[in-house]
mmCIF file of C-alpha atoms and ligand atoms in Angstrom:
data_model
loop_
_atom_site.group_PDB
_atom_site.id
_atom_site.type_symbol
_atom_site.label_atom_id
_atom_site.label_comp_id
_atom_site.label_asym_id
_atom_site.label_seq_id
_atom_site.Cartn_x
_atom_site.Cartn_y
_atom_site.Cartn_z
ATOM 1 C CA MET A 4 54.806 19.816 -72.640
ATOM 2 C CA ASP A 5 57.516 18.369 -70.456
ATOM 3 C CA TYR A 6 56.361 18.210 -66.796
ATOM 4 C CA SER A 7 59.193 15.955 -65.441
ATOM 5 C CA PHE A 8 60.249 16.991 -62.338
ATOM 6 C CA ASP A 9 62.520 15.535 -59.991
ATOM 7 C CA ILE A 10 61.966 16.461 -56.406
ATOM 8 C CA ASN A 11 65.305 14.807 -55.389
ATOM 9 C CA SER A 12 66.824 17.962 -57.060
ATOM 10 C CA LEU A 13 65.408 19.990 -54.102
ATOM 11 C CA ASP A 14 67.233 20.463 -50.964
ATOM 12 C CA ASP A 15 66.419 17.615 -48.608
ATOM 13 C CA LEU A 16 64.488 19.675 -45.999
ATOM 14 C CA TYR A 17 62.561 21.318 -48.617
ATOM 15 C CA GLN A 18 61.658 17.944 -50.194
ATOM 16 C CA GLU A 19 60.586 16.614 -46.964
ATOM 17 C CA VAL A 20 58.234 19.623 -46.399
ATOM 18 C CA ILE A 21 56.704 19.453 -49.673
ATOM 19 C CA LEU A 22 56.020 15.664 -49.561
ATOM 20 C CA ASP A 23 54.705 15.955 -46.002
ATOM 21 C CA HIS A 24 51.927 18.491 -47.432
ATOM 22 C CA TYR A 25 51.357 16.417 -50.357
ATOM 23 C CA GLN A 26 50.867 13.146 -48.515
ATOM 24 C CA ARG A 27 49.015 14.791 -45.611
ATOM 25 C CA PRO A 28 47.276 17.758 -47.000
ATOM 26 C CA ARG A 29 45.858 20.213 -44.503
ATOM 27 C CA ASN A 30 42.418 21.721 -44.852
ATOM 28 C CA LYS A 31 41.366 19.584 -47.610
ATOM 29 C CA GLY A 32 37.505 19.938 -48.672
ATOM 30 C CA VAL A 33 34.989 22.237 -49.939
ATOM 31 C CA LEU A 34 32.880 24.665 -47.607
ATOM 32 C CA THR A 35 29.324 24.986 -47.978
ATOM 33 C CA ASN A 36 28.297 28.681 -48.357
ATOM 34 C CA PRO A 37 31.616 30.057 -48.698
ATOM 35 C CA ASP A 38 32.096 33.954 -49.187
ATOM 36 C CA ILE A 39 34.902 33.213 -51.633
ATOM 37 C CA SER A 40 35.070 30.234 -53.961
ATOM 38 C CA SER A 41 37.222 30.058 -56.782
ATOM 39 C CA LYS A 42 38.999 27.436 -59.176
ATOM 40 C CA GLY A 43 42.316 27.406 -60.552
ATOM 41 C CA PHE A 44 42.861 25.377 -63.794
ATOM 42 C CA ASN A 45 46.125 24.397 -65.620
ATOM 43 C CA PRO A 46 45.182 23.907 -69.063
ATOM 44 C CA PHE A 47 48.662 22.117 -69.862
ATOM 45 C CA CYS A 48 47.835 19.064 -67.502
ATOM 46 C CA GLY A 49 44.273 19.366 -66.717
ATOM 47 C CA ASP A 50 44.937 19.747 -62.770
ATOM 48 C CA GLU A 51 42.713 21.928 -60.841
ATOM 49 C CA ILE A 52 42.389 23.534 -57.516
ATOM 50 C CA ILE A 53 39.235 24.662 -55.759
ATOM 51 C CA LEU A 54 39.482 27.123 -52.908
ATOM 52 C CA SER A 55 36.720 27.985 -50.517
ATOM 53 C CA ILE A 56 37.087 30.795 -47.936
ATOM 54 C CA LYS A 57 34.655 31.819 -45.043
ATOM 55 C CA LEU A 58 35.347 35.149 -43.601
ATOM 56 C CA ASP A 59 34.567 36.472 -40.191
ATOM 57 C CA SER A 60 32.558 39.581 -39.306
ATOM 58 C CA ASN A 61 35.768 41.505 -39.539
ATOM 59 C CA GLY A 62 36.610 40.404 -42.831
ATOM 60 C CA LYS A 63 39.342 38.103 -41.888
ATOM 61 C CA THR A 64 39.639 34.431 -42.997
ATOM 62 C CA LYS A 65 37.900 32.309 -40.666
ATOM 63 C CA CYS A 66 38.295 28.762 -42.487
ATOM 64 C CA ILE A 67 40.205 28.104 -46.030
ATOM 65 C CA LEU A 68 39.893 24.763 -47.718
ATOM 66 C CA PHE A 69 41.127 23.575 -50.919
ATOM 67 C CA ASP A 70 40.115 20.413 -53.086
ATOM 68 C CA GLY A 71 41.223 19.213 -56.302
ATOM 69 C CA GLN A 72 43.928 17.128 -57.770
ATOM 70 C CA GLY A 73 47.273 17.660 -59.155
ATOM 71 C CA CYS A 74 50.970 17.218 -58.920
ATOM 72 C CA SER A 75 52.883 17.060 -55.601
ATOM 73 C CA ILE A 76 53.883 20.824 -55.991
ATOM 74 C CA SER A 77 50.441 22.120 -56.763
ATOM 75 C CA GLN A 78 48.938 20.167 -54.028
ATOM 76 C CA ALA A 79 51.712 21.041 -51.340
ATOM 77 C CA SER A 80 51.386 24.805 -52.287
ATOM 78 C CA ALA A 81 47.684 24.831 -51.981
ATOM 79 C CA SER A 82 47.954 23.109 -48.333
ATOM 80 C CA MET A 83 50.575 25.632 -47.487
ATOM 81 C CA LEU A 84 48.479 28.472 -48.547
ATOM 82 C CA THR A 85 45.562 27.159 -46.340
ATOM 83 C CA GLU A 86 47.846 27.329 -43.252
ATOM 84 C CA LEU A 87 49.510 30.613 -43.941
ATOM 85 C CA LEU A 88 46.360 32.532 -44.796
ATOM 86 C CA SER A 89 44.241 31.794 -41.608
ATOM 87 C CA ASN A 90 42.980 34.934 -39.746
ATOM 88 C CA LYS A 91 43.997 37.481 -42.460
ATOM 89 C CA ASN A 92 42.011 40.238 -44.092
ATOM 90 C CA LEU A 93 41.890 40.594 -47.770
ATOM 91 C CA ASP A 94 44.630 43.203 -48.247
ATOM 92 C CA GLU A 95 46.906 40.908 -46.303
ATOM 93 C CA LEU A 96 46.155 37.800 -48.579
ATOM 94 C CA LYS A 97 46.959 40.011 -51.544
ATOM 95 C CA SER A 98 50.165 41.150 -50.243
ATOM 96 C CA ILE A 99 51.208 37.577 -49.391
ATOM 97 C CA SER A 100 49.919 36.323 -52.689
ATOM 98 C CA TYR A 101 51.846 39.186 -54.637
ATOM 99 C CA SER A 102 55.080 38.431 -52.467
ATOM 100 C CA PHE A 103 55.104 34.758 -53.186
ATOM 101 C CA ARG A 104 54.541 35.291 -57.097
ATOM 102 C CA ALA A 105 57.323 37.898 -56.896
ATOM 103 C CA MET A 106 59.624 35.107 -55.292
ATOM 104 C CA MET A 107 58.620 32.601 -58.036
ATOM 105 C CA ARG A 108 59.585 34.994 -60.549
ATOM 106 C CA GLY A 109 63.110 35.267 -59.044
ATOM 107 C CA GLU A 110 62.649 38.904 -57.903
ATOM 108 C CA SER A 111 64.448 40.178 -54.635
ATOM 109 C CA LEU A 112 62.193 40.635 -51.793
ATOM 110 C CA SER A 113 62.278 43.121 -48.731
ATOM 111 C CA SER A 114 62.663 41.419 -45.623
ATOM 112 C CA GLY A 115 59.202 42.501 -44.747
ATOM 113 C CA GLU A 116 57.912 40.823 -47.940
ATOM 114 C CA MET A 117 59.995 37.523 -46.959
ATOM 115 C CA SER A 118 58.426 37.470 -43.607
ATOM 116 C CA LEU A 119 54.954 37.562 -45.104
ATOM 117 C CA ILE A 120 55.553 34.295 -46.943
ATOM 118 C CA GLU A 121 57.617 32.778 -44.130
ATOM 119 C CA GLY A 122 57.706 28.763 -44.963
ATOM 120 C CA LEU A 123 56.970 29.260 -48.658
ATOM 121 C CA GLU A 124 60.636 29.397 -49.274
ATOM 122 C CA VAL A 125 60.655 25.796 -49.608
ATOM 123 C CA LEU A 126 58.782 26.018 -52.921
ATOM 124 C CA GLU A 127 61.552 28.352 -54.371
ATOM 125 C CA GLY A 128 63.625 25.750 -55.828
ATOM 126 C CA VAL A 129 60.889 24.775 -58.251
ATOM 127 C CA ARG A 130 62.007 27.781 -60.164
ATOM 128 C CA LYS A 131 64.788 25.471 -61.658
ATOM 129 C CA PHE A 132 62.009 23.911 -63.701
ATOM 130 C CA PRO A 133 60.116 26.981 -65.277
ATOM 131 C CA ILE A 134 57.237 24.731 -66.361
ATOM 132 C CA ARG A 135 56.320 23.901 -62.877
ATOM 133 C CA ILE A 136 56.135 27.472 -61.679
ATOM 134 C CA LYS A 137 52.534 27.314 -62.867
ATOM 135 C CA CYS A 138 52.065 24.174 -60.636
ATOM 136 C CA ALA A 139 53.255 26.232 -57.527
ATOM 137 C CA LEU A 140 51.064 29.217 -58.442
ATOM 138 C CA LEU A 141 47.939 27.362 -59.212
ATOM 139 C CA ALA A 142 46.155 28.012 -55.896
ATOM 140 C CA TRP A 143 47.415 31.375 -55.581
ATOM 141 C CA ALA A 144 45.917 32.281 -58.971
ATOM 142 C CA ALA A 145 42.663 31.008 -57.666
ATOM 143 C CA LEU A 146 43.042 33.093 -54.515
ATOM 144 C CA GLU A 147 43.669 36.245 -56.500
ATOM 145 C CA ASP A 148 40.774 35.688 -59.045
ATOM 146 C CA GLY A 149 38.512 34.785 -55.941
ATOM 147 C CA ILE A 150 39.515 37.950 -54.180
ATOM 148 C CA GLU A 151 38.825 39.991 -57.246
ATOM 149 C CA GLU A 152 35.404 38.322 -57.857
ATOM 150 C CA TYR A 153 34.214 38.737 -54.239
ATOM 151 C CA SER A 154 35.356 42.471 -54.039
ATOM 152 C CA VAL A 155 33.389 43.127 -57.211
ATOM 153 C CA LYS A 156 30.343 41.540 -55.746
ATOM 154 C CA VAL A 157 30.674 43.297 -52.536
ATOM 155 C CA LEU A 158 31.253 46.770 -54.201
ATOM 156 C CA LYS A 159 28.254 46.031 -56.359
ATOM 157 C CA LYS A 160 26.071 45.747 -53.114
ATOM 158 C CA GLU A 161 27.402 49.102 -51.695
ATOM 159 C CA PRO A 162 25.023 51.884 -52.003
HETATM 160 FE FE1 FES B 206 49.553 19.736 -63.270
HETATM 161 FE FE2 FES B 206 51.501 20.483 -61.654
HETATM 162 S S1 FES B 206 51.445 19.130 -63.183
HETATM 163 S S2 FES B 206 49.475 21.360 -61.771
#
């Protein structure tokens, strides 16, 4: 599998943002007793991302951390995810994740959808390297799995 990727092929400003998140990742770590915990694993390279999320009493994200190792794209995308998804409810998380996924698939988004994923457009250039789209989506796949698992767990508890 060819994972070669030349970050210089991206717009200068976008490169800068991605490298900044890669070199100074935001919200890195693992929460103890998270409400949502999930792992994203890329079987082609062995890289993984662990997301842990604590919700507040209103069901909104109070704290989101990520951990793991991987390429600049996967780490930068995870770091951006933790910043963008703070103080959001689960439906909002899903909408943001689906919109990001749609952008990475090259679908055209409404202005409302674009505003949901404001800031993530720096990753759009990665689409030029189809094999690396998985890198950009690694943390988001973990997020979607984690929400799904949490929803099943919570529904089970309801009478
Ligand atoms: Fe492994 Fe990007 S090369 S996640």
